[in-house]
Structure formats: structure tokens, C-alpha cells
Short mmCIF file of C-alpha atoms and ligand atoms in Angstrom, two decimals:
data_model
loop_
_atom_site.label_atom_id
_atom_site.label_comp_id
_atom_site.label_asym_id
_atom_site.label_seq_id
_atom_site.Cartn_x
_atom_site.Cartn_y
_atom_site.Cartn_z
CA MET K 1 51.08 170.24 -27.05
CA SER K 2 52.74 172.52 -29.61
CA ASP K 3 55.46 171.15 -31.89
CA ASN K 4 57.97 173.42 -30.10
CA ARG K 5 57.10 171.93 -26.72
CA ASN K 6 57.23 168.41 -28.21
CA GLY K 7 60.65 169.17 -29.68
CA LEU K 8 61.86 170.50 -26.35
CA THR K 9 60.55 167.40 -24.52
CA ALA K 10 62.42 165.11 -26.92
CA LYS K 11 65.66 167.06 -26.52
CA LEU K 12 65.36 167.14 -22.73
CA ILE K 13 64.86 163.38 -22.63
CA ASP K 14 67.92 162.80 -24.80
CA GLN K 15 70.24 165.32 -23.25
CA LEU K 16 69.46 165.67 -19.55
CA PRO K 17 71.83 163.86 -17.20
CA LYS K 18 69.96 161.10 -15.40
CA ALA K 19 70.36 158.44 -12.75
CA GLU K 20 68.81 155.00 -13.09
CA LEU K 21 67.62 153.66 -9.73
CA HIS K 22 65.69 150.52 -10.68
CA LEU K 23 67.58 148.14 -12.93
CA HIS K 24 68.10 144.41 -12.46
CA ILE K 25 71.42 143.68 -14.12
CA GLU K 26 70.25 140.16 -15.03
CA GLY K 27 67.26 141.82 -16.74
CA SER K 28 69.60 143.67 -19.10
CA LEU K 29 70.68 140.39 -20.75
CA GLU K 30 69.89 141.01 -24.42
CA PRO K 31 69.08 137.91 -26.53
CA GLU K 32 72.25 138.46 -28.62
CA LEU K 33 74.44 138.25 -25.51
CA MET K 34 72.37 135.32 -24.20
CA PHE K 35 73.21 133.39 -27.39
CA ALA K 36 76.89 134.39 -27.29
CA LEU K 37 77.24 133.27 -23.66
CA ALA K 38 75.32 130.04 -24.29
CA GLN K 39 77.78 129.24 -27.07
CA ARG K 40 80.84 130.25 -25.02
CA ASN K 41 79.67 128.16 -22.05
CA LYS K 42 78.31 125.27 -24.15
CA ILE K 43 74.81 125.58 -22.70
CA ASP K 44 71.70 124.51 -24.62
CA ILE K 45 68.93 127.09 -24.72
CA PRO K 46 65.43 126.29 -25.93
CA PHE K 47 65.48 128.88 -28.75
CA LYS K 48 66.77 128.68 -32.33
CA ASN K 49 67.50 132.37 -32.79
CA VAL K 50 67.14 135.85 -31.35
CA GLU K 51 63.72 136.36 -32.96
CA GLU K 52 62.40 133.25 -31.21
CA VAL K 53 63.68 134.57 -27.88
CA ARG K 54 61.98 137.93 -28.39
CA ALA K 55 58.74 136.20 -29.40
CA ALA K 56 58.76 134.33 -26.07
CA TYR K 57 58.71 137.65 -24.21
CA ASP K 58 54.94 137.86 -24.06
CA PHE K 59 53.88 138.01 -20.42
CA SER K 60 50.51 138.05 -18.66
CA ASN K 61 51.86 138.88 -15.21
CA LEU K 62 55.01 139.13 -13.09
CA GLN K 63 55.37 135.36 -12.53
CA ASP K 64 55.21 134.67 -16.28
CA PHE K 65 58.17 136.98 -16.74
CA LEU K 66 60.12 135.69 -13.74
CA ASP K 67 60.01 132.11 -15.05
CA ILE K 68 61.78 133.25 -18.25
CA TYR K 69 64.08 135.68 -16.41
CA TYR K 70 65.47 132.92 -14.12
CA GLN K 71 65.87 130.63 -17.13
CA GLY K 72 67.71 133.38 -19.07
CA MET K 73 70.27 134.01 -16.36
CA GLY K 74 71.28 130.33 -16.63
CA VAL K 75 73.86 131.30 -19.30
CA LEU K 76 75.85 133.32 -16.75
CA LEU K 77 78.56 131.01 -15.43
CA GLN K 78 81.95 132.73 -15.26
CA GLN K 79 83.02 136.01 -13.70
CA GLN K 80 83.69 137.24 -17.26
CA ASP K 81 80.01 136.66 -18.16
CA PHE K 82 78.84 138.91 -15.33
CA TYR K 83 81.43 141.49 -16.37
CA ASP K 84 80.30 141.42 -20.03
CA LEU K 85 76.67 141.75 -18.95
CA THR K 86 77.43 144.78 -16.76
CA ILE K 87 79.57 146.57 -19.35
CA ALA K 88 76.94 146.03 -22.06
CA TYR K 89 74.29 147.65 -19.85
CA LEU K 90 76.53 150.59 -18.92
CA LYS K 91 77.37 151.31 -22.57
CA ARG K 92 73.68 151.35 -23.42
CA ALA K 93 72.85 153.55 -20.42
CA HIS K 94 75.67 155.94 -21.36
CA ALA K 95 74.03 156.47 -24.76
CA ASP K 96 70.93 157.69 -22.85
CA ASN K 97 73.01 160.17 -20.81
CA VAL K 98 72.69 158.11 -17.65
CA ARG K 99 75.45 159.36 -15.34
CA HIS K 100 74.76 157.36 -12.19
CA VAL K 101 73.30 153.89 -11.68
CA GLU K 102 72.05 152.02 -8.62
CA ILE K 103 71.69 148.49 -9.92
CA PHE K 104 70.21 145.35 -8.40
CA PHE K 105 71.59 141.85 -8.59
CA ASP K 106 69.97 138.59 -7.47
CA PRO K 107 72.69 136.47 -5.81
CA GLN K 108 70.29 133.63 -4.96
CA GLY K 109 69.44 133.34 -8.67
CA HIS K 110 73.05 132.28 -9.12
CA THR K 111 74.04 130.50 -5.90
CA ASP K 112 70.93 128.28 -6.15
CA ARG K 113 72.26 126.91 -9.47
CA GLY K 114 75.80 126.37 -8.20
CA ILE K 115 77.47 129.66 -9.22
CA SER K 116 79.38 131.18 -6.33
CA PHE K 117 78.41 134.50 -4.78
CA ASP K 118 81.97 135.70 -5.42
CA THR K 119 81.83 134.87 -9.16
CA ALA K 120 78.66 136.91 -9.62
CA ILE K 121 79.53 139.92 -7.51
CA GLY K 122 83.17 139.91 -8.62
CA GLY K 123 82.21 140.21 -12.31
CA ILE K 124 79.52 142.81 -11.70
CA LEU K 125 81.78 145.02 -9.57
CA ARG K 126 84.61 144.78 -12.10
CA GLY K 127 82.15 145.93 -14.78
CA LEU K 128 80.92 148.81 -12.61
CA GLU K 129 84.49 149.93 -11.84
CA GLN K 130 85.39 149.85 -15.54
CA GLY K 131 82.20 151.72 -16.39
CA GLU K 132 83.10 154.46 -13.95
CA ALA K 133 86.67 154.71 -15.27
CA ARG K 134 85.81 154.57 -18.98
CA LEU K 135 82.32 156.05 -19.21
CA GLY K 136 82.21 158.28 -16.12
CA ILE K 137 79.13 156.52 -14.71
CA SER K 138 79.12 156.48 -10.91
CA TYR K 139 77.40 153.56 -9.23
CA ARG K 140 75.96 151.84 -6.17
CA LEU K 141 75.29 148.10 -6.01
CA ILE K 142 72.13 146.78 -4.33
CA MET K 143 71.84 143.11 -3.42
CA CYS K 144 68.28 141.77 -3.57
CA PHE K 145 66.72 138.91 -1.65
CA LEU K 146 64.34 136.72 -3.63
CA ARG K 147 61.07 136.94 -1.72
CA HIS K 148 59.73 133.56 -2.95
CA LEU K 149 62.58 131.92 -0.98
CA ASP K 150 62.62 131.72 2.81
CA GLU K 151 64.09 133.93 5.52
CA ALA K 152 66.91 131.45 6.21
CA SER K 153 68.10 131.69 2.61
CA ALA K 154 68.12 135.50 2.85
CA PHE K 155 70.14 135.35 6.10
CA ASN K 156 72.56 132.93 4.43
CA THR K 157 72.97 135.34 1.50
CA LEU K 158 73.65 138.24 3.86
CA GLU K 159 76.36 136.13 5.47
CA GLN K 160 77.95 135.37 2.09
CA ALA K 161 77.96 139.10 1.34
CA GLU K 162 80.04 139.86 4.43
CA PRO K 163 83.48 139.94 2.69
CA TRP K 164 82.03 142.36 0.11
CA ILE K 165 79.94 144.47 2.43
CA ASP K 166 81.90 147.69 1.86
CA GLN K 167 81.10 147.42 -1.85
CA ILE K 168 77.38 146.85 -1.36
CA ALA K 169 75.35 150.01 -0.80
CA GLY K 170 72.01 148.48 -0.02
CA ILE K 171 69.61 145.57 0.19
CA GLY K 172 66.48 145.15 -1.92
CA LEU K 173 63.55 142.73 -2.14
CA ASP K 174 62.30 141.36 -5.45
CA SER K 175 60.73 138.37 -7.26
CA SER K 176 57.16 137.05 -6.83
CA GLU K 177 55.31 139.65 -4.76
CA LEU K 178 51.86 138.16 -4.14
CA GLY K 179 51.88 135.91 -1.08
CA HIS K 180 55.34 137.12 0.00
CA PRO K 181 54.80 140.32 2.00
CA PRO K 182 57.73 142.43 3.21
CA SER K 183 57.02 141.39 6.83
CA LYS K 184 58.33 137.90 5.94
CA PHE K 185 61.81 139.49 5.84
CA ALA K 186 61.57 142.02 8.69
CA ARG K 187 64.33 140.37 10.76
CA VAL K 188 66.90 139.99 7.97
CA PHE K 189 66.32 143.57 6.84
CA GLY K 190 66.80 144.62 10.47
CA ALA K 191 70.16 142.83 10.44
CA ALA K 192 71.10 144.56 7.15
CA ARG K 193 70.13 147.97 8.56
CA ALA K 194 72.32 147.29 11.59
CA LYS K 195 75.25 146.94 9.17
CA GLY K 196 74.53 150.45 7.83
CA LEU K 197 73.10 149.24 4.52
CA LYS K 198 70.43 151.24 2.69
CA ILE K 199 67.07 149.52 2.27
CA VAL K 200 64.76 149.36 -0.72
CA ALA K 201 61.95 146.95 -1.62
CA HIS K 202 59.65 146.17 -4.52
CA ALA K 203 56.19 146.90 -3.16
CA GLY K 204 52.81 147.62 -4.72
CA GLU K 205 53.81 146.34 -8.18
CA GLU K 206 51.19 143.57 -8.02
CA GLY K 207 50.82 143.47 -4.24
CA PRO K 208 48.26 145.51 -2.26
CA PRO K 209 48.83 148.85 -0.47
CA ASP K 210 49.37 146.88 2.77
CA TYR K 211 52.67 145.61 1.36
CA VAL K 212 53.81 149.21 0.84
CA TRP K 213 52.86 150.02 4.46
CA GLU K 214 54.92 147.01 5.57
CA ALA K 215 57.89 148.09 3.45
CA LEU K 216 57.76 151.47 5.22
CA ASP K 217 57.01 150.34 8.77
CA GLU K 218 58.68 146.93 9.02
CA LEU K 219 61.59 147.11 6.57
CA LYS K 220 62.04 150.87 7.07
CA VAL K 221 62.84 151.43 3.41
CA ASP K 222 64.83 154.38 2.11
CA ARG K 223 63.09 154.08 -1.27
CA ILE K 224 60.17 152.14 -2.76
CA ASP K 225 60.46 150.20 -6.03
CA HIS K 226 57.33 150.54 -8.21
CA GLY K 227 54.74 151.53 -5.57
CA ASN K 228 51.93 151.75 -8.16
CA ARG K 229 49.23 150.38 -5.88
CA ALA K 230 50.05 152.89 -3.13
CA LEU K 231 47.76 155.26 -5.04
CA GLU K 232 44.75 153.15 -3.95
CA ASP K 233 45.20 154.38 -0.35
CA ASP K 234 44.99 158.15 0.33
CA GLU K 235 46.53 157.84 3.79
CA LEU K 236 49.48 155.92 2.32
CA VAL K 237 49.99 158.58 -0.37
CA GLN K 238 50.08 161.21 2.38
CA ARG K 239 52.66 159.17 4.31
CA ILE K 240 54.86 158.79 1.18
CA VAL K 241 54.66 162.52 0.50
CA ASN K 242 55.33 163.49 4.13
CA ASP K 243 58.32 161.13 4.36
CA GLY K 244 59.70 162.43 1.04
CA GLN K 245 59.96 158.86 -0.24
CA THR K 246 61.17 158.32 -3.79
CA LEU K 247 59.27 155.81 -5.96
CA THR K 248 61.10 154.09 -8.82
CA VAL K 249 58.42 153.75 -11.49
CA CYS K 250 58.99 151.50 -14.53
CA PRO K 251 56.42 152.34 -17.24
CA LEU K 252 57.31 149.80 -19.97
CA SER K 253 57.73 147.08 -17.34
CA ASN K 254 54.25 147.90 -16.01
CA LEU K 255 52.87 147.60 -19.53
CA LYS K 256 54.64 144.32 -20.39
CA LEU K 257 53.64 142.72 -17.06
CA CYS K 258 50.01 143.87 -17.39
CA VAL K 259 50.18 146.02 -14.25
CA ILE K 260 48.59 148.58 -16.59
CA ASP K 261 46.62 147.86 -19.78
CA THR K 262 47.87 150.83 -21.82
CA ILE K 263 50.81 153.16 -21.37
CA ASP K 264 48.53 156.16 -20.72
CA GLN K 265 47.54 154.42 -17.45
CA SER K 266 51.07 154.89 -16.09
CA PRO K 267 50.74 156.49 -12.65
CA VAL K 268 53.85 158.63 -13.00
CA LYS K 269 52.11 161.91 -13.82
CA ARG K 270 49.49 161.40 -11.10
CA MET K 271 52.28 160.71 -8.63
CA LEU K 272 54.04 163.96 -9.54
CA ASP K 273 50.75 165.86 -9.25
CA MET K 274 50.25 164.38 -5.76
CA GLY K 275 53.71 165.58 -4.69
CA ILE K 276 55.37 162.16 -4.79
CA LYS K 277 59.03 162.04 -5.86
CA ALA K 278 58.59 159.68 -8.79
CA THR K 279 61.43 158.58 -11.06
CA ILE K 280 61.49 156.73 -14.40
CA ASN K 281 63.43 153.51 -14.82
CA SER K 282 63.75 150.51 -17.13
CA ASP K 283 63.62 147.57 -14.64
CA ASP K 284 64.53 144.70 -17.04
CA PRO K 285 65.12 146.50 -20.35
CA ALA K 286 66.13 143.44 -22.41
CA TYR K 287 62.76 141.84 -21.59
CA PHE K 288 60.49 144.89 -21.65
CA GLY K 289 61.59 146.54 -24.89
CA GLY K 290 63.24 149.73 -23.75
CA TYR K 291 66.00 151.46 -21.82
CA VAL K 292 65.51 154.53 -19.67
CA ASN K 293 65.00 157.10 -22.46
CA ASP K 294 62.52 154.76 -24.19
CA ASN K 295 60.56 154.74 -20.93
CA PHE K 296 60.69 158.55 -20.72
CA ARG K 297 59.54 158.90 -24.35
CA ALA K 298 56.65 156.44 -23.92
CA VAL K 299 55.09 158.29 -20.99
CA ALA K 300 56.02 161.78 -22.20
CA GLU K 301 53.97 161.15 -25.31
CA ALA K 302 51.08 159.17 -23.81
CA LEU K 303 50.25 161.10 -20.64
CA PRO K 304 51.57 163.60 -21.85
CA LEU K 305 54.34 165.03 -19.65
CA THR K 306 55.36 168.69 -19.84
CA PRO K 307 59.00 169.73 -20.38
CA GLU K 308 58.96 170.95 -16.75
CA GLN K 309 57.90 167.47 -15.58
CA ILE K 310 60.74 165.86 -17.55
CA VAL K 311 63.17 168.12 -15.70
CA VAL K 312 61.57 167.24 -12.34
CA LEU K 313 61.84 163.50 -13.12
CA ALA K 314 65.53 163.85 -14.02
CA LYS K 315 66.14 165.80 -10.81
CA ASN K 316 64.23 163.25 -8.73
CA SER K 317 66.53 160.51 -10.07
CA PHE K 318 69.47 162.21 -8.37
CA THR K 319 67.73 163.48 -5.22
CA GLY K 320 66.33 159.97 -4.67
CA SER K 321 69.74 158.36 -5.16
CA PHE K 322 72.22 157.32 -2.49
CA LEU K 323 74.83 159.84 -3.67
CA PRO K 324 76.26 162.28 -1.11
CA GLU K 325 74.43 165.63 -0.88
CA GLU K 326 77.24 167.62 -2.57
CA GLU K 327 77.17 165.34 -5.60
CA LYS K 328 73.39 165.54 -5.79
CA ALA K 329 73.61 169.35 -5.75
CA GLN K 330 76.20 169.27 -8.53
CA ARG K 331 73.98 167.04 -10.69
CA LEU K 332 70.95 169.28 -10.13
CA GLU K 333 72.99 172.29 -11.29
CA GLU K 334 73.99 170.38 -14.44
CA ILE K 335 70.34 169.59 -15.13
CA ASP K 336 69.38 173.26 -14.75
CA SER K 337 72.17 174.31 -17.04
CA VAL K 338 71.26 171.79 -19.80
CA ALA K 339 67.55 172.69 -19.47
CA LYS K 340 68.38 176.41 -19.75
CA GLN K 341 70.49 175.87 -22.87
CA LEU K 342 67.68 173.94 -24.53
CA SER K 343 64.73 176.21 -23.60
N1 LIG W 1 62.96 140.76 -10.67
C1 LIG W 1 63.32 141.31 -11.83
N2 LIG W 1 62.40 142.21 -12.22
C2 LIG W 1 61.43 142.23 -11.28
C3 LIG W 1 60.22 142.94 -11.11
N3 LIG W 1 59.79 143.86 -11.99
N4 LIG W 1 59.48 142.69 -10.02
C4 LIG W 1 59.87 141.78 -9.14
N5 LIG W 1 61.00 141.09 -9.25
C5 LIG W 1 61.79 141.31 -10.31
ZN1 LIG W 2 62.27 145.50 -10.52
#
């Protein structure tokens, strides 16, 4: 690509308004904050310094990462800790021109170690409200069920969410995918849908195309998280295109978790070429070495992506969001106007 086109791509990535649709707030816990919270809460962590923590972030697969991720969130005890975590992420996202976030949290990762549901969600929501007031970032909160736990635990979590239900936009499904198909949670997602909640699920990150079919047919998802392995099944790709499903792709996550061997294997360009509404997201940025613009830059260079594709990806992040249609339209106009100024 010419230097001019490269320059334009870099500017578009920096300056286009974006939404982030796949972000685990616990996965935005930077080692510096982990140490600060460990000290504040008088918790021992098995690392001497930040460099040692970063060196431990060398994963062969999803489970390798999850073991460290659940250990890391052990420093979150007080409502203030969840607030600090959320504000730190929003400040970082703001620097990338992220204007809207739909973030996940894992209540069972906290309640199972004795932290109340209210402590976790109370701190996160206070952070999100402050972020909207101070940084102008709109938000939706998505509560995830941990799929390695059982259906009863998910039902129990949904019950604990009841007093907060108006502040929860949707339900997601995350954690260890292999051996825990979406169908395991069909009934509890049915109950969530009956409450008017949006539905998303991690599917096809490590799991087979069948898990993506189940997410569509049994959970009736409004959006698919990752979805990489859907590309192995032509009929499934056609279904995703026909339904207009958005896929939240996470390139640096895929690389760090060995879903792909090199960044040029990211499926995001192929997805766009097939007519899939792909988006770019950071997943667990503190663990995978990059926030949303780092993810954009990595694939823009490696695949490469054209300036037009960068604009499409930014637009998809809003059209695939749970914002009302008028707000989506407003954001798309802003994208067109920034793109026009830059071109
Ligand atoms: N929890 C946090 N990040 C995750 C990922 N990439 N896949 C599944 N569960 C997760
Ligand atoms: Zn994820």
C-alpha cells in the first residue's frame, strides 16, 4: 500500500469514533493496578514486580489464560476496587476515541470467592456512570455466566441480578469453551430473554462450529463473541450473513491464546469479504498486550486492511451495538464526517 494510504489508515484508526463491544472489565486489570490493590487490601500475590507479572502472561490456550485471569481478579475486594478498575479502563479507551462501551463482568468470579454481587456491580456501575459524565462514553453492562460452572449457579446469579436488572443490558457466556456448549445454558438464557435482556455468547473461539449453531438456535443470541471457527462451515457463514449477526473479533487475544499462529491469520478481513459484520475489540487488554487501537493497527498492517475497511469496522461497532437506532445513525454520520476530513 502507498505511504499515503498507510498514513490515512493510521489517522483513521486514531481518530474515528468507535464502540468497544467485547471487553471483560476484569481483563483490563493492569499489573500496576493489581499491585496497588494487593497492597491496599493486604493480599499476597505470587509476583515480585510488574515485570514478573507480565512475564507470566505467556499462554498456550484459553485455559492457561483463564487460570491466571481468575487469580488476578483476587485483588478486587471492595466496591472502590471495582470502581478504580472501571475508571482506569474508560480513561484508556477514551484515549483511543472509544465513545461507547458494552462491557462484560463475571459475577461468579467474585461471588465464588466471597465478594458480594452488589459490591462488584455497584463499583462497576459507579465507574461507568462517572465515565459517561466525565469522558462522554456511553455504556451498556453485560453480565456473563461462567460456562465451566453449572446451570444452577447461572440461575442463582440471575436471581442475584434481579435488584439491578434495569441497569443490566444483556447476558453473555464466557470462560472455558471446550466441553461446555451453549446448549448447557439454554434454559437460563431463555429465562434471561423473558426478562427482555439482550443475549450474547462466546462461541467458536476454541469450540467447533456446532457451538456457534447452538448459540444462534438455542440461546438465540443478538451477537456472537469471537466466532472465528464459524468460517469452517459455509452454511453457518450464510446463516450469519443472512441474519445480519455482528461478530466481535479480538485479534491480539486470538494471537496470545494461540487461536491463530500469526496475526496475518486473523479472520477479520475474510469475514468482511464474506459480508459478515465483523468488529475489532481488545477482550482482555491488560493480558493480551493491547487496547482497541492496538488491535486495529496490528491487523491493518498485517492483513492489510484498506482505509475503507477501517471505516466499515468502526461503523460495524456502532451498528452492532445495543444503542437505539437514532444514536447509531448519529455515530455513523460522525464517522463519515471524520473520514471525509481525513481523506
Ligand atoms: N473470559 C475472559 N476472556 C475470555 C475469553 N477470551 N474467552 C472466554 N472467556 C473469557
Ligand atoms: Zn472474551
